[in-house]
Amino acid sequence: MATKKNNTNKTAPIKDIEYYKKKFWKIFFYTLGGVFLFFILASWGLMGSMPSFEELENPNSNLATEIISADGVTIGKFYNENRTSIKYSDLPQHLVKALVATEDERFYEHSGIDGRRTVGAVVRLGTNGGASTLTQQLAKMLFHGEGSRFLPFRVIQKAKEWIIAVRLERQYTKNEIIAMYFNKADFVNTAVGIRSAAKVYFGKEPKDLTIDESAMLVGMLTNPSYFNPVRRAERVKTRRNVVLNQMVRNGVLDKAKAEALMKKPITLHFHPESHTDGIATYFREYLRDFMKEWVKENKKPDGSDYDIYTDGLKIYTTIDSRMQTYAEEAVTDHMKNLQEEFWSQQKTNKNAPFVNLNEGETERLMQRARKNSDRWSIMKSDDKSDEEIEKSFDVKTKMRVFTWKGEKDTVMTPNDSIRYYKHFLQSGVMAMEPQTGHVKVWVGGINYKHFQYDHVAQGARQVGSTFKPFVYATAIEQLGMSPCDSILDSPITIPKGKHHVTADWTPNNSNGEYRGMVTLKKALALSINTVSAKLIDRVGPEAVVDLTHKLGVKSDIPAQPSIALGAVEITVQDMVAAYSTFANEGVYIKPQVISKIEDKNGVVLYETVPDSHDVLNKDIAYAVLKLLEGVTESGSGARLRTEGGGNGYNRVTGYPYVFKNPIAGKTGTTQNQSDGWFVGMVPNLATGVWVGNEDRSAHFKGITYGQGATAALPIWAMFMKKCYGDSSLHVSMEDFKRPPNLAIKVDCYSRVVKDSTDTEGGEEQDTDEFDLGMNGG
């Protein structure tokens, strides 16, 4: 069969080279036009706001965060660069060269954008690092931070970054851009800007930085938190060596010298900078740490972090600037007076200020202090041997030291300087409203510039007899006792095996004598040790520990009978909060230092929610208050109601108080007078005071000056006198609120009898003598 030929097939037209050339140029110009339009729209701000000419002229990088007191006073600020920017002429050239060699090798050749690096980054899809120039990084720091991780937004932000970088290059010289970059960079650990970083990490000005120190700081810039020299020294050393290699690669450092520098360890002279002027310096540093955690949990609407140094936040605190000032004045007035007596007594002490330490114990303490000193770290960084460093501590040198009459220039050996500073008595004071938990006063020490350890929140110290009310409260709750119930003051022995003691435990009264039958109110007023021991024997130490923790004390407390005498370390903050529970009808409220936080536009970002829980019923809480009132009526706190002085009180404040209003309080004195306490309350204010030396082995030799009634109570009294003198504070002088239908007997018949064993005008000296290592206690 014949096949029909198909004549429908036609040859397709052949597209010549001209067609493809037109196609190429069409796509090219459309793409180029699109990119051009994209940048035009971005520069006009149609893809998000762009900095104006004025903002480029004066970058707004220092909107300080204000710390505002409850009475509307700005008591401090958190700010960037400490307002001390540095000029390019003050930067060492090796620091500048290290930066350029590491972050932007062609910095002096481009006009804000490095085309070669940009193309390379695009080709590698960013797998081998970014292409940001120093100017682009500065643009990012000044105007939009890290930016979004969402790719389309990131592309837009990158375009804006390029535009801003070009504008910055037109507006500033290369040297000015480098200076701005160093002034803006954050080096963590409170070091913002190169000047702050040089001081914080090395204790020097930028111009004095060595090559390896400069390389370390430049190395941190990639990721300051990741390359934190305080926490990750080895990682930072590796990064520093990368910078040194980059300097060699760019011909700004000799290879042999770089290799020698690479062998050196990271040696810091680390001293975080802080604001040491004004009031509430210890509190402001505590608040800084709080805010660092706060910004991690509270983000901006765009998901980025707030910066407390640049975002202009307003932190409204519970601190009252008037009360804070009065408390700081009370600490200064009393402590400089008490310190004078301490100096006087130490004149005859050959091992001053240490008491009952042998030569070996003293040397170990001194050696620990030497190794923690700036001198040791600096000389170690200069490759000095331990022997050379040790010898330097015996060489007299010029120095400026703290005194209660102001800083003083003097000449002494570093060893003498260590002993000198260990002479100083320290103090911690906190006051809060029991009903709200609002902290009104926070004094962490005697001088923040020279003594930066916070004795309110950081320093847990043995509390002595101030712990006894927790034992009494447990007995009233568990045993149904009242302040008017009697108990026998007589010797007691808790045998081995009972309450976890490892040997028989026989506590003694401070004066070695016993009074027979006494009421609980009198027993607490006179701080009788045997009564506290008998009470904890009846209820068991576990019950006391449980109640103390419910009262907000966070310390680890051993379930041992000896805690009844105060063998427990607790912070001032926790002690005040625990006592406040009694004044708040048995309801514990966690101390609060912030009422709210606003942004720069007044929008509320955070408000504190009270954290509280029931601990005791109202009747028991009130019964404990009546017990504590007994302390200020007939016990070691009775001097609050007298006028005049006492034997040996020529250098302390005596008793010029004459308070007539109800006061609930308790003194405390630990073994060897190492810690003196007083916690005092009126209905709307609870205040705790601790006084002691940094080292427990430095203390008064005798009870006259070392007891809490002498060392700590006067600060409370002087503070309260000032508060009562300011009618605008409305500090209560009324009775504590009595619960309706009170079921516990608190009004006891009493007859004032001077105890022949008492001293100092009939007052019991409040001291708790116990051996921490004795009998398992």
XYZ file of N, CA, C and O in Angstrom, residues 640-768:
516
model
N 17.473 52.165 123.227
C 16.744 53.033 122.313
C 15.836 54.006 123.057
O 15.459 55.046 122.517
N 15.501 53.667 124.287
C 14.541 54.479 125.036
C 15.206 55.311 126.133
O 14.525 55.988 126.894
N 16.520 55.245 126.225
C 17.229 55.973 127.275
C 17.962 57.172 126.696
O 17.978 57.398 125.490
N 18.592 57.914 127.563
C 19.349 59.079 127.135
C 20.659 59.097 127.902
O 20.705 58.782 129.084
N 21.726 59.442 127.228
C 23.017 59.484 127.892
C 23.991 58.562 127.215
O 23.960 58.361 126.022
N 24.832 57.928 128.003
C 25.845 57.051 127.439
C 26.013 55.828 128.288
O 25.163 55.462 129.076
N 27.130 55.177 128.118
C 27.432 53.990 128.887
C 28.924 53.900 129.071
O 29.691 54.633 128.452
N 29.347 52.998 129.892
C 30.768 52.841 130.174
C 31.541 52.547 128.899
O 31.260 51.595 128.188
N 32.536 53.377 128.617
C 33.397 53.111 127.463
C 32.852 53.581 126.140
O 33.353 53.178 125.103
N 31.841 54.425 126.140
C 31.214 54.810 124.885
C 31.666 56.183 124.390
O 30.930 56.885 123.714
N 32.857 56.575 124.721
C 33.303 57.915 124.351
C 33.450 58.105 122.853
O 33.382 59.227 122.356
N 33.661 57.020 122.090
C 33.868 57.180 120.653
C 32.710 56.655 119.813
O 32.812 56.599 118.602
N 31.634 56.226 120.440
C 30.455 55.839 119.679
C 29.295 56.733 120.085
O 29.464 57.689 120.832
N 28.131 56.446 119.601
C 27.053 57.430 119.680
C 26.316 57.445 121.009
O 25.422 58.267 121.197
N 26.654 56.573 121.928
C 25.936 56.579 123.202
C 24.488 56.190 123.027
O 24.145 55.395 122.163
N 23.599 56.796 123.835
C 22.176 56.467 123.757
C 21.313 57.722 123.574
O 20.375 57.938 124.315
N 21.606 58.567 122.642
C 20.848 59.836 122.557
C 19.567 59.691 121.727
O 19.323 60.474 120.820
N 18.739 58.703 122.015
C 17.614 58.409 121.128
C 16.263 58.742 121.756
O 15.469 59.463 121.187
N 15.977 58.166 122.918
C 14.751 58.434 123.671
C 13.495 58.211 122.822
O 12.594 59.048 122.786
N 13.449 57.089 122.113
C 12.225 56.746 121.386
C 11.145 56.347 122.389
O 11.397 55.598 123.336
N 9.938 56.792 122.158
C 8.839 56.453 123.050
C 7.766 55.624 122.353
O 6.839 55.128 122.997
N 7.863 55.486 121.054
C 6.858 54.727 120.296
C 7.180 53.235 120.318
O 8.332 52.838 120.582
N 6.202 52.374 120.048
C 6.450 50.925 120.009
C 7.493 50.566 118.951
O 7.431 51.034 117.808
N 8.457 49.758 119.334
C 9.504 49.278 118.417
C 9.690 47.792 118.662
O 9.902 47.361 119.802
N 9.611 47.007 117.609
C 9.898 45.583 117.690
C 11.272 45.362 117.075
O 11.526 45.809 115.955
N 12.152 44.700 117.796
C 13.499 44.535 117.255
C 14.279 43.455 117.944
O 13.843 42.896 118.957
N 15.432 43.145 117.380
C 16.306 42.140 117.978
C 17.740 42.423 117.588
O 18.052 42.671 116.420
N 18.605 42.398 118.598
C 20.041 42.501 118.352
C 20.617 41.109 118.134
O 19.997 40.097 118.475
N 21.809 41.064 117.595
C 22.507 39.796 117.420
C 24.002 40.013 117.406
O 24.488 40.994 116.826
N 24.719 39.120 118.086
C 26.181 39.197 118.124
C 26.720 37.784 117.985
O 26.310 36.896 118.731
N 27.600 37.570 117.046
C 28.123 36.224 116.844
C 29.411 36.018 117.638
O 29.936 36.936 118.263
N 29.889 34.795 117.577
C 31.061 34.415 118.358
C 32.238 35.336 118.046
O 32.492 35.690 116.900
N 32.933 35.752 119.101
C 34.109 36.639 118.997
C 33.763 38.039 118.491
O 34.638 38.773 118.062
N 32.479 38.386 118.513
C 32.043 39.705 118.059
C 32.386 39.973 116.589
O 32.676 41.107 116.193
N 32.345 38.912 115.776
C 32.673 39.085 114.361
C 31.544 39.741 113.576
O 31.786 40.351 112.539
N 30.299 39.599 114.063
C 29.143 40.161 113.377
C 28.218 40.808 114.391
O 27.872 40.181 115.411
N 27.809 42.039 114.122
C 26.838 42.723 114.959
C 25.594 43.036 114.151
O 25.691 43.544 113.026
N 24.400 42.725 114.702
C 23.143 42.894 113.980
C 22.129 43.675 114.801
O 22.130 43.633 116.032
N 21.262 44.362 114.098
C 20.016 44.837 114.694
C 18.967 44.919 113.590
O 19.202 45.523 112.539
N 17.825 44.274 113.841
C 16.675 44.397 112.949
C 15.568 45.052 113.760
O 15.167 44.528 114.807
N 15.120 46.225 113.326
C 14.103 46.971 114.050
C 12.918 47.290 113.167
O 13.069 47.542 111.964
N 11.709 47.276 113.790
C 10.489 47.515 113.019
C 9.543 48.459 113.735
O 9.397 48.403 114.958
N 8.911 49.318 112.940
C 7.708 50.034 113.347
C 6.642 49.582 112.347
O 6.971 48.897 111.377
N 5.378 49.901 112.558
C 4.327 49.295 111.725
C 4.523 49.370 110.218
O 4.158 48.425 109.509
N 5.084 50.450 109.688
C 5.203 50.550 108.227
C 6.644 50.607 107.724
O 6.888 51.015 106.587
N 7.608 50.199 108.547
C 8.997 50.187 108.081
C 9.825 49.189 108.885
O 9.871 49.257 110.118
N 10.453 48.262 108.173
C 11.368 47.299 108.793
C 12.769 47.548 108.245
O 12.955 47.671 107.032
N 13.743 47.629 109.148
C 15.106 47.957 108.748
C 16.094 47.013 109.409
O 16.024 46.790 110.621
N 16.997 46.456 108.618
C 18.029 45.575 109.141
C 19.401 46.185 108.967
O 19.692 46.818 107.933
N 20.252 45.999 109.978
C 21.611 46.556 109.945
C 22.595 45.466 110.345
O 22.406 44.780 111.361
N 23.634 45.300 109.555
C 24.752 44.414 109.903
C 26.037 45.229 109.917
O 26.237 46.113 109.066
N 26.931 44.932 110.878
C 28.247 45.574 110.945
C 29.294 44.508 111.267
O 29.078 43.662 112.142
N 30.411 44.565 110.574
C 31.500 43.625 110.831
C 32.650 43.881 109.879
O 32.537 44.689 108.948
N 33.765 43.186 110.104
C 34.901 43.301 109.188
C 34.747 42.335 108.020
O 33.985 41.374 108.084
N 35.502 42.606 106.972
C 35.498 41.706 105.814
C 35.891 40.294 106.235
O 35.263 39.322 105.827
N 36.939 40.174 107.049
C 37.386 38.874 107.554
C 36.874 38.676 108.977
O 37.010 39.560 109.824
N 36.325 37.518 109.244
C 35.789 37.247 110.581
C 36.882 37.236 111.640
O 36.597 37.423 112.828
N 38.116 37.041 111.240
C 39.221 37.026 112.204
C 39.641 38.435 112.622
O 40.475 38.588 113.515
N 39.081 39.459 111.983
C 39.322 40.854 112.389
C 38.067 41.347 113.092
O 36.997 41.406 112.494
N 38.219 41.699 114.378
C 37.037 42.096 115.147
C 37.470 42.758 116.452
O 38.642 42.720 116.830
N 36.511 43.354 117.146
C 36.785 43.898 118.473
C 37.124 42.754 119.422
O 36.565 41.661 119.329
N 38.029 43.038 120.352
C 38.421 41.999 121.313
C 37.363 41.794 122.389
O 37.238 40.698 122.943
N 36.621 42.841 122.709
C 35.651 42.754 123.794
C 34.225 42.985 123.335
O 33.954 43.473 122.233
N 33.281 42.636 124.230
C 31.871 42.713 123.908
C 31.337 44.140 123.917
O 30.351 44.446 123.245
N 31.992 45.047 124.638
C 31.470 46.407 124.790
C 31.196 47.057 123.439
O 30.126 47.610 123.205
N 32.175 46.979 122.536
C 32.023 47.613 121.230
C 31.602 46.637 120.136
O 31.063 47.050 119.118
N 31.841 45.348 120.345
C 31.585 44.389 119.288
C 30.158 43.893 119.211
O 29.752 43.320 118.206
N 29.361 44.073 120.266
C 28.002 43.551 120.267
C 27.107 44.329 119.308
O 27.352 45.498 118.995
N 26.046 43.667 118.864
C 25.129 44.288 117.931
C 24.496 45.548 118.456
O 24.216 46.488 117.693
N 24.272 45.597 119.781
C 23.652 46.775 120.375
C 24.537 48.013 120.255
O 24.041 49.141 120.247
N 25.852 47.821 120.145
C 26.782 48.940 120.003
C 27.181 49.165 118.554
O 27.276 50.298 118.088
N 27.413 48.062 117.822
C 27.929 48.178 116.462
C 26.844 48.506 115.445
O 27.059 49.308 114.535
N 25.644 47.893 115.583
C 24.618 48.016 114.552
C 23.423 48.872 114.963
O 22.925 49.665 114.165
N 22.959 48.707 116.193
C 21.750 49.407 116.636
C 21.833 50.921 116.451
O 20.829 51.541 116.054
N 22.964 51.581 116.745
C 23.003 53.036 116.568
C 22.697 53.497 115.151
O 22.121 54.579 114.963
N 23.068 52.724 114.141
C 22.759 53.115 112.763
C 21.251 53.151 112.565
O 20.704 54.091 111.973
N 20.566 52.115 113.078
C 19.108 52.083 112.984
C 18.509 53.298 113.688
O 17.618 53.974 113.151
N 18.991 53.576 114.887
C 18.436 54.674 115.676
C 18.670 56.024 115.002
O 17.764 56.870 114.927
N 19.865 56.261 114.507
C 20.175 57.536 113.857
C 19.356 57.698 112.576
O 18.875 58.799 112.266
N 19.201 56.610 111.840
C 18.387 56.632 110.629
C 16.928 56.958 110.960
O 16.301 57.816 110.315
N 16.381 56.296 111.979
C 14.983 56.514 112.329
C 14.758 57.925 112.881
O 13.714 58.528 112.634
N 15.736 58.454 113.605
C 15.624 59.828 114.098
C 15.478 60.803 112.927
O 14.666 61.734 112.959
N 16.259 60.585 111.892
C 16.193 61.446 110.713
C 14.858 61.275 109.993
O 14.272 62.256 109.499
N 14.381 60.044 109.921
C 13.095 59.795 109.256
C 11.954 60.458 110.015
O 11.054 61.073 109.415
N 11.964 60.327 111.340
C 10.922 60.956 112.140
C 11.000 62.482 112.078
O 9.994 63.174 112.238
N 12.185 62.978 111.814
C 12.333 64.423 111.681
C 11.833 64.961 110.362
O 11.740 66.173 110.173
N 11.522 64.073 109.414
C 11.003 64.469 108.100
C 9.535 64.051 108.025
O 9.217 62.901 107.726
N 8.645 64.977 108.289
C 7.217 64.653 108.353
C 6.647 64.200 107.011
O 5.606 63.541 106.960
N 7.348 64.511 105.921
C 6.835 64.117 104.604
C 6.940 62.612 104.365
O 6.319 62.086 103.443
N 7.708 61.921 105.201
C 7.895 60.477 105.024
C 6.771 59.662 105.648
O 6.566 58.503 105.264
N 6.109 60.204 106.631
C 4.976 59.521 107.284
C 5.384 58.164 107.855
O 4.642 57.183 107.726
N 6.539 58.101 108.487
C 6.954 56.869 109.156
C 6.159 56.743 110.457
O 6.095 57.678 111.260
N 5.559 55.595 110.670
C 4.604 55.412 111.768
C 5.257 55.453 113.148
O 6.373 54.946 113.339
N 4.520 56.038 114.091
C 4.887 55.987 115.503
C 3.768 55.319 116.303
O 3.744 55.367 117.528
N 2.842 54.657 115.575
C 1.677 54.048 116.201
C 1.993 52.632 116.684
O 3.064 52.075 116.426
N 1.001 52.036 117.376
C 1.097 50.641 117.791
C 0.950 49.730 116.576
O 0.321 50.099 115.568
N 1.516 48.539 116.683
C 1.271 47.530 115.664
C -0.201 47.117 115.709
O -0.817 47.090 116.789
N -0.757 46.787 114.566
C -2.179 46.433 114.475
C -2.459 45.145 115.237
O -1.876 44.110 114.965
N -3.362 45.231 116.180
C -3.727 44.084 117.005
C -4.871 43.329 116.328
O -5.906 43.927 115.990
N -4.735 42.035 116.124
C -5.811 41.265 115.472
C -7.070 41.257 116.339
O -6.981 41.204 117.571
N -8.244 41.314 115.730
C -9.479 41.218 116.511
C -9.615 39.817 117.122
O -9.198 38.824 116.516
N -10.181 39.748 118.305
C -10.395 38.467 118.987
C -9.093 37.674 119.125
O -9.052 36.459 118.855
N -8.019 38.351 119.508
C -6.717 37.718 119.667
C -6.808 36.542 120.633
O -7.276 36.682 121.767
N -6.369 35.358 120.196
C -6.520 34.139 120.990
C -5.267 33.788 121.780
O -5.267 32.808 122.530
N -4.188 34.543 121.606
C -2.934 34.257 122.304
C -2.684 35.348 123.341
O -2.806 36.541 123.039
N -2.329 34.948 124.536
C -2.068 35.927 125.589
C -0.738 36.622 125.313
O 0.307 35.981 125.195
N -0.782 37.941 125.214
C 0.438 38.694 124.934
C 0.697 39.777 125.977
O 1.796 40.321 126.038
N -0.308 40.106 126.778
C -0.147 41.154 127.786
C 0.238 40.510 129.107
O -0.626 40.071 129.882
N 1.517 40.430 129.344
C 2.034 39.734 130.522
C 2.270 40.727 131.654
O 2.712 41.861 131.423
N 2.007 40.276 132.884
C 2.363 41.101 134.047
C 3.880 41.113 134.141
O 4.545 40.083 134.043
N 4.449 42.260 134.338
C 5.902 42.329 134.429
C 6.295 43.279 135.532
O 5.608 44.257 135.821
N 7.368 42.955 136.174
C 7.917 43.819 137.213
C 9.378 44.040 136.880
O 10.136 43.076 136.708
N 9.779 45.305 136.717
C 11.143 45.627 136.319
C 12.073 45.367 137.491
O 11.951 45.986 138.545
N 12.966 44.423 137.329
C 13.945 44.091 138.353
C 15.309 44.080 137.700
O 15.512 43.432 136.681
N 16.244 44.781 138.291
C 17.603 44.797 137.743
C 18.273 43.481 138.073
O 18.395 43.101 139.234
N 18.655 42.759 137.031
C 19.311 41.470 137.213
C 20.752 41.699 137.627
O 21.495 42.416 136.969
N 21.171 41.090 138.724
C 22.524 41.319 139.248
C 23.597 40.838 138.300
O 24.743 41.242 138.380
N 23.194 39.948 137.376
C 24.192 39.434 136.437
C 24.324 40.312 135.208
O 25.222 40.130 134.411
N 23.370 41.241 135.042
C 23.426 42.106 133.872
C 24.502 43.167 134.043
O 24.876 43.525 135.141
N 24.954 43.680 132.946
C 25.953 44.746 132.957
C 25.445 45.887 132.115
O 24.389 45.825 131.500
N 26.228 46.948 132.049
C 25.908 48.105 131.220
C 24.540 48.681 131.588
O 23.624 48.739 130.787
N 24.349 49.014 132.868
C 23.111 49.667 133.258
C 21.932 48.736 133.281
O 20.802 49.131 133.052
N 22.154 47.459 133.589
C 21.045 46.537 133.739
C 20.637 45.838 132.460
O 19.672 45.098 132.439
N 21.362 46.050 131.329
C 20.993 45.415 130.072
C 21.820 44.165 129.857
O 23.008 44.128 130.133
N 21.151 43.150 129.345
C 21.857 41.917 129.026
C 22.725 42.137 127.799
O 22.274 42.684 126.791
N 23.952 41.737 127.890
C 24.818 41.789 126.705
C 24.443 40.615 125.819
O 24.454 39.469 126.237
N 24.126 40.935 124.591
C 23.585 39.929 123.681
C 24.700 39.292 122.881
O 25.176 39.850 121.910
N 25.141 38.149 123.327
C 26.180 37.443 122.580
C 25.887 35.963 122.590
O 25.332 35.442 123.545
N 26.216 35.316 121.527
C 25.911 33.900 121.380
C 27.218 33.142 121.238
O 27.814 33.096 120.172
